[in-house]
Amino acid sequence: MTTSLHHSGENHSNHARDTIAKVEPRSLRTFTPTQAVLARSAGVFHWTPEGKRLYDFSSGVLVANLGHNPTSWLSRFKELMGWDAPSDGPYTEALTLTAYNAITPLEAEASEKLLATLRGEKGGSRMQTVMWAASGSEAVQKAIWAAMARDKTREMILATRFGFHGKKGLAGAVTGSETDKERDPRVRFISFPMAEIIDLSKRGQPIDLGPYRRELEALYHQFGRRLTALITEPYIGGGGSYHPPAEYLQLLQAFCREHDIVFILDEVQANFGRTRELFAYSAYGLEPDIVVLGKGLGNGVPVAAAVGRQDLFSCMDFGEGSDTWSANPMCCAAVLATLEEFAAHDIIGHSRHVSRVIEEGLIRLKSLPFVAHVRGENEGMVWGVEFKDHAGKTAAEWANAAVLACYQGDGVDGIHLLGPLAKKVVRISPPLTMSEIEARESMELMFRSLSGTTRPVLAV
Ligand SMILES: Cc1ncc(COP(=O)(O)O)c(C=O)c1O
């Protein structure tokens, strides 16, 4: 049995934490020092069972880009599912919840609309086929399967080092680096610029692409036509929030084009507005062969997809990409409702504006002696705050203490953050719909929580 965390004055939450610790393994969650219990949510807020209000700086995990339970999204979702139909018997005539191996008109509409949206954005010309999936890692796996299916003699995959693509199967195989676990011999890792972009202050500065180019050429020299696919994230997310200059990603794409290697862009985390455009391929001037979508795609309903060149996906035969949940009607309804919301409102324009307010607040944190760096997307809605060793405490201890201090906040309001990435980086990724006032107030609360002016948690 796992021991559960307790916070004083949180009887209902502590009871839920105890129950979970008894009936679920701890491996189901990554460690967070707060273990927040969420009773209700709306917009950028969660409320705990004790009634404490938490600004959500995680959006789930970059999922609720439109905020939690947006009213127009919810009503469209229910309408598409037929859940608004009157019912006077034991069953309601509505859309089926499961259409395994069958087809619903809603699925056709969702696939068409998703393709039209992707193609309508700069760089979307290769978006021809939708391979639905039930999670991001599954969609990554299907993207790699499609790349490999076109020529079974080409089995080698390149992946950018310290990326995160999921934990399962091939998605796990292309995650991390060559040193952190037993590796799949088909995968080779390539360098991603990290030192050059360690802090926001380096943003926009050119980097020397020579070493990266030479590394790619050496790999081609070694493996030649055996290289079948290259997978990267637009920015390193789970590995600690590193946001590269566009030229680096364009170099990877050019290398793939030159050698007929499938260029896979994993936007599971970046998609739907995190990078100041609807899709990161537009923001970074790319034209991927396959783009992998997830998280924000369903704004909370679990849905993912690998989308791209038809000639690749058509190399897979009946059933090779099928499973129980992919293209499930509920997922299709969620995707349609999400696409419609982004089309109807200037959510991206709004978030670019609020992004500046948040970034200003994050830069202010650098005046604190235990904050080392801030990194993030230019006018986007995702940052990492890196902590450093200070006053006898390690960077990881400061990062965890910061998460806890923000949760405690001023006692009435707090901020919900996830446990640190790469041990010492705290992710900031509120919903794109956060208002300017909410941004100002929450950044003030964050500064006060970390500087110890609300309570002495982090006082130095
Ligand atoms: C870039 C990226 N790819 C893939 C995944 C895996 O997605 P899932 O957890 O839905 O399997 C994640 C999850 O954090 C991610 O950030």
Tab-separated table of C-alpha atoms and ligand atoms in Angstrom:
chain	number	residue	atom	x	y	z
A	1	MET	CA	0.000	0.000	0.000
A	2	THR	CA	1.210	3.536	-0.766
A	3	THR	CA	1.241	6.171	1.955
A	4	SER	CA	-0.848	9.174	0.999
A	5	LEU	CA	-0.004	12.833	1.382
A	6	HIS	CA	-2.052	14.871	3.827
A	7	HIS	CA	-2.533	18.618	4.028
A	8	SER	CA	-3.863	20.124	7.244
A	9	GLY	CA	-7.425	21.419	7.187
A	10	GLU	CA	-8.309	19.261	4.156
A	11	ASN	CA	-10.407	16.468	5.678
A	12	HIS	CA	-12.396	15.597	2.551
A	13	SER	CA	-9.353	15.777	0.307
A	14	ASN	CA	-7.282	13.723	2.743
A	15	HIS	CA	-9.986	11.063	2.840
A	16	ALA	CA	-9.937	10.840	-0.984
A	17	ARG	CA	-6.126	10.687	-0.941
A	18	ASP	CA	-6.220	7.833	1.614
A	19	THR	CA	-8.747	5.871	-0.457
A	20	ILE	CA	-6.731	6.267	-3.640
A	21	ALA	CA	-3.559	5.164	-1.848
A	22	LYS	CA	-5.367	2.010	-0.694
A	23	VAL	CA	-6.927	1.014	-3.997
A	24	GLU	CA	-4.578	2.256	-6.724
A	25	PRO	CA	-0.846	1.841	-7.314
A	26	ARG	CA	1.275	4.980	-7.002
A	27	SER	CA	2.626	4.334	-10.514
A	28	LEU	CA	-0.666	5.607	-11.933
A	29	ARG	CA	0.443	9.192	-11.258
A	30	THR	CA	3.679	11.079	-11.498
A	31	PHE	CA	4.774	12.530	-8.178
A	32	THR	CA	3.364	15.890	-7.187
A	33	PRO	CA	3.932	17.381	-3.739
A	34	THR	CA	0.317	18.587	-3.605
A	35	GLN	CA	-1.865	15.717	-4.795
A	36	ALA	CA	-4.628	18.226	-5.356
A	37	VAL	CA	-8.157	16.852	-5.091
A	38	LEU	CA	-10.458	18.504	-7.619
A	39	ALA	CA	-14.160	18.656	-6.879
A	40	ARG	CA	-15.423	21.069	-9.557
A	41	SER	CA	-13.950	23.119	-12.369
A	42	ALA	CA	-14.915	26.030	-14.621
A	43	GLY	CA	-12.793	28.123	-16.947
A	44	VAL	CA	-9.306	28.561	-15.489
A	45	PHE	CA	-10.348	27.410	-12.013
A	46	HIS	CA	-10.573	24.202	-10.039
A	47	TRP	CA	-12.187	24.036	-6.596
A	48	THR	CA	-11.104	21.548	-3.956
A	49	PRO	CA	-13.726	19.720	-1.839
A	50	GLU	CA	-12.908	22.258	0.912
A	51	GLY	CA	-13.900	25.100	-1.431
A	52	LYS	CA	-10.422	26.427	-2.093
A	53	ARG	CA	-10.057	27.991	-5.529
A	54	LEU	CA	-7.053	27.005	-7.624
A	55	TYR	CA	-5.925	28.780	-10.779
A	56	ASP	CA	-5.152	25.910	-13.126
A	57	PHE	CA	-1.667	26.483	-14.528
A	58	SER	CA	-1.577	22.996	-16.057
A	59	SER	CA	-4.804	22.766	-18.133
A	60	GLY	CA	-4.898	19.094	-17.114
A	61	VAL	CA	-1.673	18.446	-18.857
A	62	LEU	CA	-2.072	20.939	-21.716
A	63	VAL	CA	-5.479	19.457	-22.472
A	64	ALA	CA	-8.157	21.970	-21.480
A	65	ASN	CA	-6.892	24.689	-23.833
A	66	LEU	CA	-10.427	26.135	-24.003
A	67	GLY	CA	-10.715	26.080	-20.219
A	68	HIS	CA	-12.700	23.643	-18.137
A	69	ASN	CA	-16.297	22.935	-19.122
A	70	PRO	CA	-16.771	25.804	-21.598
A	71	THR	CA	-20.536	26.239	-21.910
A	72	SER	CA	-20.799	26.522	-25.701
A	73	TRP	CA	-18.399	23.592	-26.208
A	74	LEU	CA	-20.397	21.454	-23.762
A	75	SER	CA	-23.744	22.186	-25.341
A	76	ARG	CA	-22.426	21.500	-28.861
A	77	PHE	CA	-20.855	18.259	-27.626
A	78	LYS	CA	-24.167	17.134	-26.113
A	79	GLU	CA	-26.045	18.167	-29.247
A	80	LEU	CA	-23.694	16.176	-31.501
A	81	MET	CA	-24.109	13.123	-29.279
A	82	GLY	CA	-27.889	13.533	-29.248
A	83	TRP	CA	-27.863	13.868	-25.465
A	84	ASP	CA	-30.186	16.808	-25.667
A	85	ALA	CA	-32.981	14.500	-26.945
A	86	PRO	CA	-36.009	13.978	-24.658
A	87	SER	CA	-36.279	10.515	-23.174
A	88	ASP	CA	-39.356	8.843	-21.677
A	89	GLY	CA	-38.229	5.221	-21.574
A	90	PRO	CA	-35.349	3.149	-20.236
A	91	TYR	CA	-33.223	4.042	-23.281
A	92	THR	CA	-32.534	7.321	-25.037
A	93	GLU	CA	-32.347	7.385	-28.801
A	94	ALA	CA	-29.007	9.090	-29.291
A	95	LEU	CA	-25.736	8.500	-31.058
A	96	THR	CA	-24.194	5.141	-30.167
A	97	LEU	CA	-21.340	5.273	-27.671
A	98	THR	CA	-19.504	2.583	-29.538
A	99	ALA	CA	-19.268	2.030	-33.267
A	100	TYR	CA	-16.397	-0.460	-33.426
A	101	ASN	CA	-15.744	-1.509	-37.021
A	102	ALA	CA	-18.829	0.421	-38.092
A	103	ILE	CA	-19.037	4.019	-39.213
A	104	THR	CA	-20.924	7.024	-37.910
A	105	PRO	CA	-21.593	10.105	-40.043
A	106	LEU	CA	-20.062	12.055	-37.163
A	107	GLU	CA	-16.717	10.307	-37.678
A	108	ALA	CA	-16.746	11.198	-41.373
A	109	GLU	CA	-17.513	14.806	-40.488
A	110	ALA	CA	-14.806	14.959	-37.812
A	111	SER	CA	-12.142	13.517	-40.142
A	112	GLU	CA	-13.076	15.880	-42.961
A	113	LYS	CA	-13.207	18.909	-40.732
A	114	LEU	CA	-9.918	18.073	-39.028
A	115	LEU	CA	-8.203	17.679	-42.410
A	116	ALA	CA	-9.693	20.912	-43.717
A	117	THR	CA	-8.482	22.744	-40.607
A	118	LEU	CA	-4.983	21.285	-40.801
A	119	ARG	CA	-4.722	22.016	-44.540
A	120	GLY	CA	-6.030	25.533	-44.046
A	121	GLU	CA	-3.016	26.356	-41.872
A	122	LYS	CA	0.383	27.269	-43.313
A	123	GLY	CA	2.419	24.063	-43.788
A	124	GLY	CA	-0.545	21.695	-43.830
A	125	SER	CA	-0.310	20.560	-47.455
A	126	ARG	CA	0.530	16.933	-46.596
A	127	MET	CA	-2.486	16.453	-44.357
A	128	GLN	CA	-4.451	13.879	-46.349
A	129	THR	CA	-5.490	11.033	-44.020
A	130	VAL	CA	-6.577	10.781	-40.384
A	131	MET	CA	-5.518	7.753	-38.345
A	132	TRP	CA	-7.452	8.117	-35.082
A	133	ALA	CA	-6.045	6.888	-31.781
A	134	ALA	CA	-7.098	6.842	-28.156
A	135	SER	CA	-3.977	8.403	-26.621
A	136	GLY	CA	-0.967	10.415	-27.707
A	137	SER	CA	1.463	7.532	-27.351
A	138	GLU	CA	-0.804	5.303	-29.400
A	139	ALA	CA	-0.964	7.931	-32.153
A	140	VAL	CA	2.851	8.221	-32.116
A	141	GLN	CA	3.065	4.458	-32.450
A	142	LYS	CA	0.656	4.485	-35.401
A	143	ALA	CA	2.623	7.293	-37.098
A	144	ILE	CA	5.830	5.259	-36.848
A	145	TRP	CA	4.040	2.096	-38.015
A	146	ALA	CA	2.850	3.977	-41.114
A	147	ALA	CA	6.373	5.185	-41.854
A	148	MET	CA	7.747	1.675	-41.478
A	149	ALA	CA	4.966	0.014	-43.457
A	150	ARG	CA	6.033	1.521	-46.784
A	151	ASP	CA	9.315	-0.447	-46.864
A	152	LYS	CA	9.964	-3.185	-44.319
A	153	THR	CA	13.686	-3.185	-45.101
A	154	ARG	CA	14.014	0.354	-43.721
A	155	GLU	CA	13.789	-0.124	-39.963
A	156	MET	CA	15.876	2.667	-38.375
A	157	ILE	CA	14.243	5.624	-36.627
A	158	LEU	CA	15.847	8.910	-35.564
A	159	ALA	CA	14.484	10.773	-32.552
A	160	THR	CA	15.559	13.988	-30.858
A	161	ARG	CA	17.239	13.296	-27.524
A	162	PHE	CA	15.316	14.011	-24.274
A	163	GLY	CA	12.012	14.158	-26.105
A	164	PHE	CA	8.838	12.725	-24.634
A	165	HIS	CA	6.480	10.783	-26.885
A	166	GLY	CA	4.807	8.501	-24.329
A	167	LYS	CA	5.650	5.431	-22.344
A	168	LYS	CA	4.230	2.594	-24.388
A	169	GLY	CA	5.636	0.612	-27.297
A	170	LEU	CA	7.458	2.522	-30.011
A	171	ALA	CA	6.445	5.814	-28.372
A	172	GLY	CA	8.502	4.772	-25.343
A	173	ALA	CA	11.316	3.619	-27.607
A	174	VAL	CA	11.758	7.095	-29.121
A	175	THR	CA	11.481	8.859	-25.736
A	176	GLY	CA	14.456	9.993	-23.643
A	177	SER	CA	18.025	9.173	-24.541
A	178	GLU	CA	20.326	6.229	-25.209
A	179	THR	CA	21.442	6.055	-21.578
A	180	ASP	CA	18.275	5.895	-19.538
A	181	LYS	CA	16.938	2.402	-20.234
A	182	GLU	CA	17.374	-0.661	-22.367
A	183	ARG	CA	17.043	0.730	-25.865
A	184	ASP	CA	15.319	-0.459	-28.993
A	185	PRO	CA	18.192	-1.100	-31.456
A	186	ARG	CA	16.169	0.512	-34.260
A	187	VAL	CA	16.300	3.951	-32.597
A	188	ARG	CA	19.165	6.477	-32.740
A	189	PHE	CA	19.010	9.769	-30.858
A	190	ILE	CA	20.092	13.105	-32.298
A	191	SER	CA	20.991	16.295	-30.434
A	192	PHE	CA	18.422	18.973	-29.748
A	193	PRO	CA	19.694	22.483	-28.964
A	194	MET	CA	19.336	22.957	-25.231
A	195	ALA	CA	22.367	24.839	-23.909
A	196	GLU	CA	21.904	27.509	-26.597
A	197	ILE	CA	18.324	28.200	-25.513
A	198	ILE	CA	18.583	27.759	-21.774
A	199	ASP	CA	16.747	31.008	-21.028
A	200	LEU	CA	14.264	33.440	-22.579
A	201	SER	CA	17.065	35.971	-22.844
A	202	LYS	CA	18.545	33.799	-25.644
A	203	ARG	CA	15.342	33.813	-27.666
A	204	GLY	CA	15.789	34.977	-31.246
A	205	GLN	CA	19.568	34.623	-31.192
A	206	PRO	CA	20.952	32.570	-34.076
A	207	ILE	CA	22.593	29.263	-33.190
A	208	ASP	CA	25.339	27.390	-34.999
A	209	LEU	CA	23.574	24.621	-36.912
A	210	GLY	CA	26.846	23.137	-38.192
A	211	PRO	CA	27.261	20.462	-35.488
A	212	TYR	CA	23.625	19.368	-35.873
A	213	ARG	CA	23.994	19.120	-39.649
A	214	ARG	CA	27.180	17.069	-39.322
A	215	GLU	CA	25.550	14.716	-36.824
A	216	LEU	CA	22.700	14.010	-39.253
A	217	GLU	CA	25.081	13.467	-42.155
A	218	ALA	CA	27.160	11.031	-40.083
A	219	LEU	CA	24.032	9.021	-39.299
A	220	TYR	CA	23.062	8.931	-42.960
A	221	HIS	CA	26.572	7.835	-43.801
A	222	GLN	CA	26.232	5.012	-41.261
A	223	PHE	CA	22.686	3.823	-42.003
A	224	GLY	CA	21.802	5.208	-45.442
A	225	ARG	CA	18.440	3.949	-46.794
A	226	ARG	CA	17.795	2.005	-43.595
A	227	LEU	CA	16.651	5.306	-42.027
A	228	THR	CA	12.885	5.386	-42.390
A	229	ALA	CA	11.569	8.118	-40.074
A	230	LEU	CA	12.639	11.010	-37.892
A	231	ILE	CA	10.433	12.060	-34.995
A	232	THR	CA	10.718	15.265	-33.008
A	233	GLU	CA	8.609	17.541	-30.876
A	234	PRO	CA	8.321	21.211	-31.909
A	235	TYR	CA	9.737	22.032	-28.478
A	236	ILE	CA	11.034	19.635	-25.835
A	237	GLY	CA	8.082	19.502	-23.452
A	238	GLY	CA	8.321	16.780	-20.814
A	239	GLY	CA	12.130	16.979	-21.003
A	240	GLY	CA	12.161	20.452	-19.423
A	241	SER	CA	10.622	23.025	-21.821
A	242	TYR	CA	13.257	23.856	-24.468
A	243	HIS	CA	11.978	25.946	-27.364
A	244	PRO	CA	14.321	25.807	-30.377
A	245	PRO	CA	14.900	28.320	-33.140
A	246	ALA	CA	12.782	27.413	-36.176
A	247	GLU	CA	15.943	26.925	-38.274
A	248	TYR	CA	16.855	23.847	-36.255
A	249	LEU	CA	13.561	22.076	-36.993
A	250	GLN	CA	13.718	23.221	-40.604
A	251	LEU	CA	17.161	21.603	-40.840
A	252	LEU	CA	15.694	18.278	-39.639
A	253	GLN	CA	12.904	18.534	-42.185
A	254	ALA	CA	15.305	19.376	-45.044
A	255	PHE	CA	17.468	16.364	-44.124
A	256	CYS	CA	14.371	14.133	-44.244
A	257	ARG	CA	13.288	15.501	-47.624
A	258	GLU	CA	16.751	15.036	-49.084
A	259	HIS	CA	16.891	11.385	-48.053
A	260	ASP	CA	13.235	10.368	-48.374
A	261	ILE	CA	12.854	9.948	-44.606
A	262	VAL	CA	9.384	10.442	-43.099
A	263	PHE	CA	9.345	13.623	-41.000
A	264	ILE	CA	7.019	13.126	-38.015
A	265	LEU	CA	6.176	16.123	-35.850
A	266	ASP	CA	4.749	15.151	-32.479
A	267	GLU	CA	2.399	18.002	-31.589
A	268	VAL	CA	0.470	16.025	-28.974
A	269	GLN	CA	1.336	18.702	-26.448
A	270	ALA	CA	1.851	21.737	-28.696
A	271	ASN	CA	-1.306	21.497	-30.807
A	272	PHE	CA	-4.333	23.758	-30.517
A	273	GLY	CA	-2.651	27.005	-29.784
A	274	ARG	CA	0.248	26.502	-27.410
A	275	THR	CA	2.770	27.978	-29.855
A	276	ARG	CA	0.962	31.202	-30.965
A	277	GLU	CA	-0.542	29.393	-33.970
A	278	LEU	CA	-3.210	26.712	-34.021
A	279	PHE	CA	-0.529	24.160	-34.930
A	280	ALA	CA	3.194	24.330	-34.224
A	281	TYR	CA	4.101	23.395	-37.796
A	282	SER	CA	2.783	26.811	-38.864
A	283	ALA	CA	4.618	28.611	-36.065
A	284	TYR	CA	7.899	26.882	-36.954
A	285	GLY	CA	7.575	27.072	-40.754
A	286	LEU	CA	7.356	23.300	-41.226
A	287	GLU	CA	5.430	20.960	-43.499
A	288	PRO	CA	5.481	17.560	-41.768
A	289	ASP	CA	4.733	14.258	-43.491
A	290	ILE	CA	2.809	13.187	-40.408
A	291	VAL	CA	1.684	15.333	-37.514
A	292	VAL	CA	0.664	13.692	-34.251
A	293	LEU	CA	-2.202	15.334	-32.358
A	294	GLY	CA	-3.658	14.697	-28.902
A	295	LYS	CA	-4.355	16.402	-25.574
A	296	GLY	CA	-6.105	19.664	-26.637
A	297	LEU	CA	-7.698	17.906	-29.622
A	298	GLY	CA	-10.692	16.872	-27.483
A	299	ASN	CA	-10.345	19.515	-24.723
A	300	GLY	CA	-10.596	16.742	-22.112
A	301	VAL	CA	-12.216	13.856	-23.949
A	302	PRO	CA	-9.416	11.341	-24.592
A	303	VAL	CA	-8.702	11.442	-28.314
A	304	ALA	CA	-5.573	11.556	-30.454
A	305	ALA	CA	-4.664	11.156	-34.108
A	306	ALA	CA	-1.763	10.754	-36.494
A	307	VAL	CA	-2.521	12.767	-39.618
A	308	GLY	CA	-0.557	12.963	-42.830
A	309	ARG	CA	0.415	11.499	-46.173
A	310	GLN	CA	-2.059	9.058	-47.633
A	311	ASP	CA	0.639	7.047	-49.430
A	312	LEU	CA	2.125	6.161	-46.017
A	313	PHE	CA	-1.054	5.209	-44.196
A	314	SER	CA	-2.342	3.248	-47.178
A	315	CYS	CA	0.596	0.826	-46.755
A	316	MET	CA	-1.128	-0.514	-43.634
A	317	ASP	CA	-3.720	-3.241	-44.212
A	318	PHE	CA	-7.196	-3.781	-42.682
A	319	GLY	CA	-6.976	-3.910	-38.900
A	320	GLU	CA	-3.342	-2.920	-38.568
A	321	GLY	CA	-4.298	0.386	-36.973
A	322	SER	CA	-7.575	-0.625	-35.311
A	323	ASP	CA	-8.490	-0.910	-31.646
A	324	THR	CA	-11.558	-0.628	-29.437
A	325	TRP	CA	-11.629	3.120	-28.864
A	326	SER	CA	-10.108	4.874	-31.863
A	327	ALA	CA	-12.631	7.069	-33.751
A	328	ASN	CA	-15.106	6.498	-30.955
A	329	PRO	CA	-18.218	8.715	-31.483
A	330	MET	CA	-17.672	10.638	-28.257
A	331	CYS	CA	-14.136	11.498	-29.397
A	332	CYS	CA	-15.391	12.650	-32.783
A	333	ALA	CA	-18.029	14.865	-31.145
A	334	ALA	CA	-15.364	16.377	-28.873
A	335	VAL	CA	-13.043	17.060	-31.810
A	336	LEU	CA	-15.818	18.733	-33.803
A	337	ALA	CA	-16.856	20.883	-30.840
A	338	THR	CA	-13.210	21.892	-30.304
A	339	LEU	CA	-12.616	22.761	-33.964
A	340	GLU	CA	-15.812	24.799	-34.032
A	341	GLU	CA	-14.812	26.771	-30.932
A	342	PHE	CA	-11.421	27.674	-32.403
A	343	ALA	CA	-13.064	28.639	-35.710
A	344	ALA	CA	-15.756	30.784	-34.075
A	345	HIS	CA	-13.593	32.798	-31.677
A	346	ASP	CA	-10.172	34.411	-31.892
A	347	ILE	CA	-8.832	32.258	-29.077
A	348	ILE	CA	-5.297	32.324	-30.424
A	349	GLY	CA	-5.269	36.139	-30.768
A	350	HIS	CA	-6.532	36.449	-27.208
A	351	SER	CA	-3.950	34.028	-25.834
A	352	ARG	CA	-1.092	35.847	-27.614
A	353	HIS	CA	-2.095	38.972	-25.752
A	354	VAL	CA	-2.400	37.250	-22.358
A	355	SER	CA	0.871	35.437	-23.038
A	356	ARG	CA	2.771	38.737	-22.699
A	357	VAL	CA	1.238	39.376	-19.279
A	358	ILE	CA	2.159	35.914	-18.016
A	359	GLU	CA	5.644	36.102	-19.437
A	360	GLU	CA	6.258	39.437	-17.698
A	361	GLY	CA	5.196	37.825	-14.425
A	362	LEU	CA	7.472	34.841	-14.999
A	363	ILE	CA	10.470	37.047	-15.769
A	364	ARG	CA	9.837	38.798	-12.451
A	365	LEU	CA	10.336	35.435	-10.710
A	366	LYS	CA	13.956	35.519	-11.837
A	367	SER	CA	14.616	38.084	-9.101
A	368	LEU	CA	14.167	35.245	-6.572
A	369	PRO	CA	17.485	33.611	-5.623
A	370	PHE	CA	16.305	30.044	-6.294
A	371	VAL	CA	14.929	30.673	-9.805
A	372	ALA	CA	17.507	29.996	-12.527
A	373	HIS	CA	15.773	30.333	-15.878
A	374	VAL	CA	12.477	30.889	-17.628
A	375	ARG	CA	11.898	29.407	-21.083
A	376	GLY	CA	8.858	29.428	-23.307
A	377	GLU	CA	7.173	29.956	-26.631
A	378	ASN	CA	7.189	33.455	-28.085
A	379	GLU	CA	3.556	34.676	-27.644
A	380	GLY	CA	2.591	31.104	-26.887
A	381	MET	CA	1.011	29.601	-23.804
A	382	VAL	CA	3.661	27.268	-22.426
A	383	TRP	CA	6.735	27.939	-20.308
A	384	GLY	CA	9.110	26.180	-17.948
A	385	VAL	CA	10.554	27.795	-14.825
A	386	GLU	CA	13.855	26.173	-13.893
A	387	PHE	CA	15.001	26.234	-10.276
A	388	LYS	CA	18.581	26.151	-9.005
A	389	ASP	CA	20.516	24.980	-5.965
A	390	HIS	CA	20.435	27.650	-3.284
A	391	ALA	CA	20.972	27.996	0.461
A	392	GLY	CA	21.668	24.308	1.021
A	393	LYS	CA	18.621	23.087	-0.914
A	394	THR	CA	18.801	21.418	-4.312
A	395	ALA	CA	17.054	22.745	-7.394
A	396	ALA	CA	14.639	19.803	-7.197
A	397	GLU	CA	13.763	20.640	-3.590
A	398	TRP	CA	13.112	24.271	-4.518
A	399	ALA	CA	10.970	23.209	-7.472
A	400	ASN	CA	8.840	20.915	-5.314
A	401	ALA	CA	8.599	23.529	-2.564
A	402	ALA	CA	7.456	26.055	-5.168
A	403	VAL	CA	4.665	23.766	-6.377
A	404	LEU	CA	3.513	23.333	-2.793
A	405	ALA	CA	3.769	27.048	-1.976
A	406	CYS	CA	1.653	27.918	-5.014
A	407	TYR	CA	-0.950	25.327	-4.026
A	408	GLN	CA	-1.153	26.851	-0.552
A	409	GLY	CA	-1.252	30.342	-2.057
A	410	ASP	CA	-2.827	32.870	0.266
A	411	GLY	CA	-5.039	30.270	1.937
A	412	VAL	CA	-8.137	31.182	-0.086
A	413	ASP	CA	-6.756	31.033	-3.620
A	414	GLY	CA	-3.898	28.894	-4.816
A	415	ILE	CA	-2.331	27.778	-8.075
A	416	HIS	CA	-2.469	24.244	-9.393
A	417	LEU	CA	0.862	23.100	-10.840
A	418	LEU	CA	2.106	19.656	-11.733
A	419	GLY	CA	5.190	18.063	-10.208
A	420	PRO	CA	8.449	19.318	-11.761
A	421	LEU	CA	9.648	18.181	-15.212
A	422	ALA	CA	13.186	16.839	-15.456
A	423	LYS	CA	13.196	17.149	-11.629
A	424	LYS	CA	13.667	20.950	-11.494
A	425	VAL	CA	11.449	22.641	-14.095
A	426	VAL	CA	7.936	23.772	-13.239
A	427	ARG	CA	5.584	23.893	-16.208
A	428	ILE	CA	3.288	26.914	-16.701
A	429	SER	CA	0.470	26.212	-19.174
A	430	PRO	CA	-2.874	27.791	-18.242
A	431	PRO	CA	-5.882	27.552	-20.547
A	432	LEU	CA	-5.630	29.784	-23.623
A	433	THR	CA	-8.868	31.426	-22.543
A	434	MET	CA	-7.443	32.897	-19.322
A	435	SER	CA	-8.480	36.557	-19.079
A	436	GLU	CA	-5.960	39.352	-18.715
A	437	ILE	CA	-7.189	40.076	-15.166
A	438	GLU	CA	-6.901	36.402	-14.210
A	439	ALA	CA	-3.386	36.385	-15.635
A	440	ARG	CA	-2.346	39.487	-13.661
A	441	GLU	CA	-3.911	38.260	-10.417
A	442	SER	CA	-2.514	34.750	-10.666
A	443	MET	CA	0.999	35.968	-11.514
A	444	GLU	CA	0.877	38.297	-8.517
A	445	LEU	CA	-0.263	35.385	-6.348
A	446	MET	CA	2.551	33.260	-7.740
A	447	PHE	CA	5.166	35.891	-6.962
A	448	ARG	CA	3.833	36.374	-3.438
A	449	SER	CA	3.638	32.624	-2.847
A	450	LEU	CA	7.223	32.063	-3.965
A	451	SER	CA	8.707	35.105	-2.289
A	452	GLY	CA	7.097	34.101	0.993
A	453	THR	CA	4.949	37.190	1.398
A	454	THR	CA	1.704	35.222	1.725
A	455	ARG	CA	3.185	32.778	4.255
A	456	PRO	CA	6.718	31.749	5.078
A	457	VAL	CA	6.867	28.591	2.967
A	458	LEU	CA	9.676	29.712	0.690
A	459	ALA	CA	11.017	32.623	2.715
A	460	VAL	CA	14.775	32.927	2.276
B	1	LIG	C1	4.804	15.486	-27.003
B	1	LIG	C2	4.041	14.331	-26.427
B	1	LIG	N1	3.843	13.235	-27.166
B	1	LIG	C3	3.161	12.173	-26.688
B	1	LIG	C4	2.648	12.176	-25.421
B	1	LIG	C5	1.919	10.973	-24.921
B	1	LIG	O1	0.569	11.219	-24.858
B	1	LIG	P1	-0.387	10.290	-23.977
B	1	LIG	O2	-0.033	10.547	-22.538
B	1	LIG	O3	-1.771	10.749	-24.337
B	1	LIG	O4	-0.121	8.878	-24.372
B	1	LIG	C6	2.817	13.302	-24.606
B	1	LIG	C7	2.267	13.333	-23.246
B	1	LIG	O5	2.605	14.118	-22.407
B	1	LIG	C8	3.541	14.415	-25.120
B	1	LIG	O6	3.754	15.503	-24.381
